[in-house]
Coordinates of C-alpha atoms in Angstrom, one line a residue:
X5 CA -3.6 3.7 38.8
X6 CA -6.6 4.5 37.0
X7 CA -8.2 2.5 34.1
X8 CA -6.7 3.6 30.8
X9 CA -9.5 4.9 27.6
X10 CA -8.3 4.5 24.7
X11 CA -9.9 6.2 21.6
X12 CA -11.0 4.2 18.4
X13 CA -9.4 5.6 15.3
X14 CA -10.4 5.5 11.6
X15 CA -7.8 3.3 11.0
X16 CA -9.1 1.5 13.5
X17 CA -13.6 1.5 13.1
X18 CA -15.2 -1.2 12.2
X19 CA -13.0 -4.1 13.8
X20 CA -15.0 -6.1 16.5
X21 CA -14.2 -5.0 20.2
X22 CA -12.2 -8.6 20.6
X23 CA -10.3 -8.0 17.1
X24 CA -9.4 -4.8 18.4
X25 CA -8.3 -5.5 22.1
X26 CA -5.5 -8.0 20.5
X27 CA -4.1 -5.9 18.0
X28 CA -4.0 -3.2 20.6
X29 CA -1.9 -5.7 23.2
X30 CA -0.4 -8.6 23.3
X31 CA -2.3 -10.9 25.7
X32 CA -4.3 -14.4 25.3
X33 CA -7.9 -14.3 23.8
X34 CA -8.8 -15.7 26.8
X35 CA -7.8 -13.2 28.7
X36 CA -8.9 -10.5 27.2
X37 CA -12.5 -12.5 26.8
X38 CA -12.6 -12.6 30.2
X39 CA -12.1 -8.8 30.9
X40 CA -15.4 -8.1 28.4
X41 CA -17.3 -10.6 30.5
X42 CA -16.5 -9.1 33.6
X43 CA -16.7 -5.2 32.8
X44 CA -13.3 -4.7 33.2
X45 CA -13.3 -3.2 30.0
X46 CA -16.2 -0.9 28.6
X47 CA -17.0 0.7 25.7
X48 CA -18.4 4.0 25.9
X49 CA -18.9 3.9 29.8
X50 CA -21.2 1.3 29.3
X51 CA -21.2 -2.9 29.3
X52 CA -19.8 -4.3 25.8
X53 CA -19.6 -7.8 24.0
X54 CA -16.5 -9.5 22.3
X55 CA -17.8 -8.9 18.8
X56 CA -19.3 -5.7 18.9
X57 CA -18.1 -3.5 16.1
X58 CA -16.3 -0.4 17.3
X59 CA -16.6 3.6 15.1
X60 CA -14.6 6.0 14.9
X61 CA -14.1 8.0 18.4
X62 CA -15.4 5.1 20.6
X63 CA -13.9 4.9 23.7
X64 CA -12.8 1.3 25.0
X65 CA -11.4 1.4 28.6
X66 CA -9.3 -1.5 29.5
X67 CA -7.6 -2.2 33.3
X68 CA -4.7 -0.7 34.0
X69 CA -2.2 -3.5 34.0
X70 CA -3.0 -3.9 30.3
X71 CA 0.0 -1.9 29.4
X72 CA 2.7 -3.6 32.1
X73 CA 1.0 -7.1 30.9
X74 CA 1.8 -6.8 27.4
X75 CA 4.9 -5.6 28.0
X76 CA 6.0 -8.6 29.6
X77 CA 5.2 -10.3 27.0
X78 CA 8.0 -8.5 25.5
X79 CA 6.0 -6.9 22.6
X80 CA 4.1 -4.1 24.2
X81 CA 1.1 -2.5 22.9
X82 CA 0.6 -0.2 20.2
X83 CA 0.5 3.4 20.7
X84 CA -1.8 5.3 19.8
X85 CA -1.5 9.2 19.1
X86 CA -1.3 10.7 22.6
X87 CA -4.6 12.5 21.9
X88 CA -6.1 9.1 21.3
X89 CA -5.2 7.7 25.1
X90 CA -5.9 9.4 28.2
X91 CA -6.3 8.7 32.0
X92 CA -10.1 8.6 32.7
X93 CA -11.0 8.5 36.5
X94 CA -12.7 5.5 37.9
X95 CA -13.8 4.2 41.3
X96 CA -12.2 0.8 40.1
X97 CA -8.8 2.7 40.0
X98 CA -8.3 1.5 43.7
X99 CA -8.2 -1.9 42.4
X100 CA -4.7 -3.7 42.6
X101 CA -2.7 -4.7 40.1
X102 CA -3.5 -8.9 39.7
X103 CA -0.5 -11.1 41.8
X104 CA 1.6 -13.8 39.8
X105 CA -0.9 -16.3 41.8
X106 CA -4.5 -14.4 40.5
X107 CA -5.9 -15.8 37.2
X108 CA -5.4 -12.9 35.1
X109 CA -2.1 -12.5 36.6
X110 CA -0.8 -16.0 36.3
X111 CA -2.0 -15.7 32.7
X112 CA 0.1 -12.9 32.1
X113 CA 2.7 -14.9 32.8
X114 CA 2.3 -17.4 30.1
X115 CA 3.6 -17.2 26.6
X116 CA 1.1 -14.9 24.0
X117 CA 0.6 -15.4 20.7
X118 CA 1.5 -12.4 19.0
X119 CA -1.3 -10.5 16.9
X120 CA 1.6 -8.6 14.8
X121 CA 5.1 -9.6 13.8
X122 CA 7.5 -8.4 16.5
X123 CA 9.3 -5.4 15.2
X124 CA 13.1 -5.4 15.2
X125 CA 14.0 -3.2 18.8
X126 CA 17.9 -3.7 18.1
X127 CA 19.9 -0.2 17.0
X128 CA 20.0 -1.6 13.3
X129 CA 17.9 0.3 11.2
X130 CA 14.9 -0.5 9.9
X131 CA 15.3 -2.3 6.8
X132 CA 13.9 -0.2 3.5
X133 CA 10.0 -0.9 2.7
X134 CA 9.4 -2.3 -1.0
X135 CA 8.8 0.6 -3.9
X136 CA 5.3 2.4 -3.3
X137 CA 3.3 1.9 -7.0
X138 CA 0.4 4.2 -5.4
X139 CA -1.0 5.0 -2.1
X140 CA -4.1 6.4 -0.8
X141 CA -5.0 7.5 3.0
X142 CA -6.5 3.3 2.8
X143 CA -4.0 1.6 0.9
X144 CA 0.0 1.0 -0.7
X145 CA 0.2 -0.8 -3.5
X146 CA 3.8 -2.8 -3.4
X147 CA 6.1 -3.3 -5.9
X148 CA 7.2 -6.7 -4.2
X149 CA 10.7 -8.0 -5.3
X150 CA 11.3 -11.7 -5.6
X151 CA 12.9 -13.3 -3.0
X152 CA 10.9 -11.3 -0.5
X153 CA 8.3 -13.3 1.6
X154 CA 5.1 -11.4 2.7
X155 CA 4.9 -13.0 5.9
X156 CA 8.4 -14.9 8.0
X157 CA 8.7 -18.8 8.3
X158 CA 10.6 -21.4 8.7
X159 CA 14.3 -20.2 7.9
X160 CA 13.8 -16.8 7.4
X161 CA 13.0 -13.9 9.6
X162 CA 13.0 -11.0 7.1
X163 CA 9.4 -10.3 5.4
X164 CA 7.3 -7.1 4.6
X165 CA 5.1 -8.1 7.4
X166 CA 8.7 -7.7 9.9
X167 CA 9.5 -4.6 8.2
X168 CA 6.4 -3.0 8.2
X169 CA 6.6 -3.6 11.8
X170 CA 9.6 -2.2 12.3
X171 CA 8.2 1.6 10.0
X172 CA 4.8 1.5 12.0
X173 CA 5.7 0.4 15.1
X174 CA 3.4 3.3 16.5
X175 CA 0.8 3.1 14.3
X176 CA -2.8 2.2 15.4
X177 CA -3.2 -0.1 13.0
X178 CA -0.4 -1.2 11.2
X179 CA -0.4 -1.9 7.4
X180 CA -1.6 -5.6 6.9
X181 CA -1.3 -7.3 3.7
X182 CA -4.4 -8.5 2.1
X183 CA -3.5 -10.9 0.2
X184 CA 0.0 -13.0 -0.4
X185 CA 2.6 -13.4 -3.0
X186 CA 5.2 -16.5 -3.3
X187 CA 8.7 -15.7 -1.6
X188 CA 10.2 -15.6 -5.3
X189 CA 6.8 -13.8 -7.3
X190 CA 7.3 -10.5 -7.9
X191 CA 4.9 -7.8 -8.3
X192 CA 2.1 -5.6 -7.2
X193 CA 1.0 -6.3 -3.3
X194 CA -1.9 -4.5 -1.5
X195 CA -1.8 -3.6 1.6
X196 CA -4.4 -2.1 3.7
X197 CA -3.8 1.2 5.9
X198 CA -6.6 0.5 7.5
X199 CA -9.6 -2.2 8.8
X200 CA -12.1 -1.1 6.7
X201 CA -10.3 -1.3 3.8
X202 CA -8.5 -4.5 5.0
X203 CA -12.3 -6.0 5.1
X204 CA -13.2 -4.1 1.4
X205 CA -10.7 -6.0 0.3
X206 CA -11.0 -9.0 1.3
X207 CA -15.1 -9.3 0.2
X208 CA -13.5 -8.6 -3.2
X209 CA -11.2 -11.2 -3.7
X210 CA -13.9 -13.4 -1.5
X211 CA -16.6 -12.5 -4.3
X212 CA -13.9 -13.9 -7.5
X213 CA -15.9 -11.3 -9.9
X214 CA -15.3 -7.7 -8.0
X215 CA -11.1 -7.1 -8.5
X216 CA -9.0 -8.9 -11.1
X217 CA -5.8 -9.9 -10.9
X218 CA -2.9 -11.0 -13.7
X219 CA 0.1 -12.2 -13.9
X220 CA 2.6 -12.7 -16.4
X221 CA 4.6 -15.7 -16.0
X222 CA 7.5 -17.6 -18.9
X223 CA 6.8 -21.3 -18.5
X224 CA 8.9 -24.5 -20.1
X225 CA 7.0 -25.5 -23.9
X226 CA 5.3 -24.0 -26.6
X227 CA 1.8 -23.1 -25.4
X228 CA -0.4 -24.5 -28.4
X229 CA -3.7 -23.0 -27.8
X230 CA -4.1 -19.5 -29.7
X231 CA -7.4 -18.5 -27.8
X232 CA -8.4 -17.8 -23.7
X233 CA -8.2 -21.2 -22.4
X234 CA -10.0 -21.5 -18.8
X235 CA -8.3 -24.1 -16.6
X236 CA -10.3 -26.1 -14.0
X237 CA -8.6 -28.3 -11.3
X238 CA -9.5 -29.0 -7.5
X239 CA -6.5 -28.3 -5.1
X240 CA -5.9 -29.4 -1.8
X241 CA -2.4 -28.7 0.3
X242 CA -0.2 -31.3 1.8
X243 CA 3.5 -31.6 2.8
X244 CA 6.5 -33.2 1.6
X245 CA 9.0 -35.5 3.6
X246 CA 11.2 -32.4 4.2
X247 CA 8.4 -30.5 5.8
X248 CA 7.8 -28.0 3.1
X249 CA 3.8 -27.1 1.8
X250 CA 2.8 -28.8 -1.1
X251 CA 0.0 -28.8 -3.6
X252 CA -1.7 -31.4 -5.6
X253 CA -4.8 -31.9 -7.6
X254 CA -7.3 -34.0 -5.6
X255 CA -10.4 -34.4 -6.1
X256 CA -11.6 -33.6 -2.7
X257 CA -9.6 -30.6 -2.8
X258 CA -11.3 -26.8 -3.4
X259 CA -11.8 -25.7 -6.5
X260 CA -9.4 -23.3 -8.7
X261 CA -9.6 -21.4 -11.6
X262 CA -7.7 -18.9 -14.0
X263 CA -7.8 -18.1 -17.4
X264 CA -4.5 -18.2 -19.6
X265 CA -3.4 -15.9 -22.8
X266 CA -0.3 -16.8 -24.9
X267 CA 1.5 -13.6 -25.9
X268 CA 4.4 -14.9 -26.9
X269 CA 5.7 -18.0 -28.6
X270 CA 9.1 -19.9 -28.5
X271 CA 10.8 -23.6 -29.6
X272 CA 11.4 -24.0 -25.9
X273 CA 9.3 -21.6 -24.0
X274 CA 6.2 -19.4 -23.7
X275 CA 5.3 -16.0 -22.1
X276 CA 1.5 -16.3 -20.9
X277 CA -0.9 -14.0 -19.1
X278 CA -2.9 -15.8 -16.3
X279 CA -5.7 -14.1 -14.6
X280 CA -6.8 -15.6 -11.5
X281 CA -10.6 -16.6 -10.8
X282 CA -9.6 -18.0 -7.5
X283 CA -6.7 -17.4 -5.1
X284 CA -5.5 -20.9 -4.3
X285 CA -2.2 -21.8 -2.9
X286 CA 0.7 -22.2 -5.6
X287 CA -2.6 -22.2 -7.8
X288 CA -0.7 -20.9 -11.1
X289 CA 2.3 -23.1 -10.3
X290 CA 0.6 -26.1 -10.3
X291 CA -2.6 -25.7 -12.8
X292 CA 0.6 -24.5 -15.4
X293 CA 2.5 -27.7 -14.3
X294 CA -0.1 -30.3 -14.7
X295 CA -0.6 -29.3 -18.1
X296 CA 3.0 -29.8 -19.0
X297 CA 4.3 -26.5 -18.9
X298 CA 5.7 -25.9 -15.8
X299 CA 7.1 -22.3 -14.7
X300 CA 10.9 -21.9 -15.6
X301 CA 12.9 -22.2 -12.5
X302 CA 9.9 -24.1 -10.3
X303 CA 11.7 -27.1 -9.6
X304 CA 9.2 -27.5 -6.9
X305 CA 6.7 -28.5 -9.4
X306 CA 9.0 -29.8 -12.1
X307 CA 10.3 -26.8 -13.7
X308 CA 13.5 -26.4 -15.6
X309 CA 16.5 -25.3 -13.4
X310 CA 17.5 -21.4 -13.5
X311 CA 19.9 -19.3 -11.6
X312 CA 17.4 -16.9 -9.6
X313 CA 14.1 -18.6 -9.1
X314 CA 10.7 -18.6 -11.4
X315 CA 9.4 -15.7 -13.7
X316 CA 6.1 -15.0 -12.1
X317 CA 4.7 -11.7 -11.5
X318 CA 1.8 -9.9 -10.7
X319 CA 1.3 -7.5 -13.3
X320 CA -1.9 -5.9 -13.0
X321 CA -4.7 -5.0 -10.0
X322 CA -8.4 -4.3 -11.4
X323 CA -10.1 -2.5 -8.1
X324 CA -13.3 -2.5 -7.2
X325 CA -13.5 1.3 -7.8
X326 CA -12.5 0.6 -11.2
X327 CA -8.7 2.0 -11.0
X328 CA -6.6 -0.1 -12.4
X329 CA -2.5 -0.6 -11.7
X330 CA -0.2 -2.1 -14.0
X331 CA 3.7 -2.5 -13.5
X332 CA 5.8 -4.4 -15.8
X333 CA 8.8 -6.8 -14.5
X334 CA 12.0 -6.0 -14.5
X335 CA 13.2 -9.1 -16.1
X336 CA 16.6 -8.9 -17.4
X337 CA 18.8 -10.7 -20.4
X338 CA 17.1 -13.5 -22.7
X339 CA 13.9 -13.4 -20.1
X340 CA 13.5 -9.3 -20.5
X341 CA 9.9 -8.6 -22.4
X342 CA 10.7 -7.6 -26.0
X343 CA 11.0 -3.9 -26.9
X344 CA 8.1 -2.3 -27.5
X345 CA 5.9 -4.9 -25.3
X346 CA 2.6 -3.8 -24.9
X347 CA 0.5 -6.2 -22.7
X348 CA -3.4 -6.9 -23.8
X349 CA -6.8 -5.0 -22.0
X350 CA -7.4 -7.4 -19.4
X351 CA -10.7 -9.7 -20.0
X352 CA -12.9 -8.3 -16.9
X353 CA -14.6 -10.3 -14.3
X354 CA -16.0 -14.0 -14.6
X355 CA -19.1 -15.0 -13.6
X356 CA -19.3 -17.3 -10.1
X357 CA -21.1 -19.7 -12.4
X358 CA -18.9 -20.1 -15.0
X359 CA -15.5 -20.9 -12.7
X360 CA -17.3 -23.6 -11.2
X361 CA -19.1 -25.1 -14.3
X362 CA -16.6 -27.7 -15.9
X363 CA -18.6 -27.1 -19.1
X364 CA -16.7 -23.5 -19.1
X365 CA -13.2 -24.9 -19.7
X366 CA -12.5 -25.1 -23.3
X367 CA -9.7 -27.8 -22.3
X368 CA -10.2 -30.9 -20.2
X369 CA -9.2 -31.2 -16.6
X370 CA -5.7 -32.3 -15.8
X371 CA -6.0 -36.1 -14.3
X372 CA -5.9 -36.3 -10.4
X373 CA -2.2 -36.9 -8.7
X374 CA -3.7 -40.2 -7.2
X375 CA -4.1 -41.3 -11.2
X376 CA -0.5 -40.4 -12.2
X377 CA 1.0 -42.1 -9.1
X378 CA 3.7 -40.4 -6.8
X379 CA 5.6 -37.1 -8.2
X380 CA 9.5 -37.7 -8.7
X381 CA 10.5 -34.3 -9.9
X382 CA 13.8 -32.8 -8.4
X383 CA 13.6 -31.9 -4.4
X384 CA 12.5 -28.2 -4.1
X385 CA 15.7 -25.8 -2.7
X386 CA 13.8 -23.4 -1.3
X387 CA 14.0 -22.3 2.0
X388 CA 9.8 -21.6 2.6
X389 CA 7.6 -21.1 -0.3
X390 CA 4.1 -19.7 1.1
X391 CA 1.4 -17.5 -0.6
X392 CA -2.0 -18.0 -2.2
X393 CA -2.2 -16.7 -5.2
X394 CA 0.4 -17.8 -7.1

């Protein structure tokens, strides 16, 4: 059998060789290392290295047990259009598939970590994709419901990450989300269509100032300030008894920042609009919390109990090119926005220096967890909660 080509995309340029290799078939790093060393597989007829960065129209020959290889794995590789891969004639074509007892064989054998969520290969079908807000040839823009993880854990096996799987099984590259939501956030989502964007995106969020994001969120208390308040606090991640993730202020822990807006006032409640200056995990959960005004229905982090989970969603995307996407919740009943609601021109990007400089925060820093002793709010229901913004 002769070695197998298999032509770069443009969903595909600008991933390194080794990046590409595991997306393309599910096999060990190692493995697939050790094929690059060898020559076994070549870019452009010629020699290659792991992290070379492939363009458009390359051509990357593997072995020709790739294929059968992966598909023991029982995930098999991804498609490509059949333009895209071709038979290329090779002296090396006489070589023999490896045995079970060959190193590459016997590796082949072993269980391999999977590069993309396995898609559903049962004669169900495909479970429906979240509302598109916008697309481009690069990029959907989600309208993620709560209750919806982005990516499947402990307890759950549906996500977006499953079901956009299961819709672009065939795909090149498929959709990857670049950047995560809470299981029960709602709101906009991006996800890239392809690497280069996937990598745009995530030196924007990387560089705090270059895409904004909001959220609005209804939280326990009357929020007193009037102005933009800046929060400051250092988070770090832990783990309850139970096994679920947890975050707590430490001072060791990495910085986070958002600024919060008060657009509404009640005796027993407030509707603010948070933009984040970092993207920390459960960062607007807990900054909120430790200033005594928890989300509604975060009993996680000491919130008030409600039927359906906590009012946080992601309202508003400010892209680098400048386009900017709002979409309002759906919130229903005595959480609904008021008639007429009309929500403020967002405040732009921060300056680096002025999310790290305590002297920016109008307001002090909440005290550290290790000052207020251990937290003895109500045992958290949910099944997973995972994301990092929010």
């Amino acid at each position: 059998m002769p070695p197998q080509a298999i032509v770069v995309t443009r969903e595909e340029a600008g991933q390194k060789l080794l990046q590409f290799l595991a997306r393309r078939f599910a096999l060990p790093q190692a493995m697939l290392h050790r094929w690059i060393r060898s020559g076994q597989v070549r870019r452009n007829g010629g020699r290659c290295k792991p992290f070379d960065r492939l363009e458009m129209g390359d051509e990357v020959r593997v072995p020709p047990f790739a294929a059968s290889m992966s598909e023991r794995a029982d995930v098999g590789p991804v498609s490509a259009s059949s333009d895209a891969v071709r038979n290329v004639p090779d002296a090396a074509a006489s070589r023999p598939a490896p045995s079970r007892h060959d190193r590459d064989g016997h590796d082949a054998m072993q269980p391999s970590r999977q590069r993309r969520p396995k898609a559903d290969t049962s004669l169900q079908p495909a479970r429906p994709l979240p509302p598109v807000v916008a697309e481009t040839p690069d990029l959907f823009i989600f309208d993620k419901p709560a209750g919806l993880a982005v990516h499947p854990g402990t307890g759950h096996t549906d996500s977006l990450t499953t079901r956009l799987a299961q819709h672009f099984a065939k795909a090149p590259f498929m959709p990857t989300p670049a950047h995560r939501l809470d299981r029960d956030t709602s709101g906009l989502l991006l996800v890239a269509r392809s690497y280069a964007m996937l990598r745009t995106l995530h030196e924007a969020f990387a560089s705090h100032d270059a895409l904004v994001k909001e959220y609005l969120a209804w939280v326990a208390g009357c929020w007193q300030p009037a102005a933009p308040v800046t929060l400051h606090d250092r988070l770090s991640k832990g783990a309850e008894a139970s096994g679920f993730e947890r975050v707590a202020s430490d001072d060791e822990g990495a910085e986070a920042a958002c600024t919060v807006r008060c657009l509404l006032r009640e005796q027993h409640r407030s509707l603010l609009l948070v933009t984040l200056h970092t993207g920390r995990t459960h960062q607007i959960r807990v900054q909120l919390s430790r200033r005594g005004h928890p989300l509604l229905g975060d009993r996680k982090y000491g919130g008030p109990p409600r039927m359906g989970g906590f009012l946080l969603h992601a309202v508003r995307l400010c892209l680098p090119s400048g386009v900017v996407h709002t979409l309002l919740p759906r919130w229903a009943g005595n959480d609904a926005l008021p008639q007429g609601f009309i929500l403020p021109e967002p405040l732009g990007p921060v300056p680096a220096s002025a999310i790290h400089a305590d002297s920016a925060c109008p307001c002090p820093r909440a005290p550290s967890d290790r000052d207020e002793g251990p937290d003895r709010g109500e045992a958290d229901t949910d099944t997973v909660t995972e994301g990092r913004d929010a």
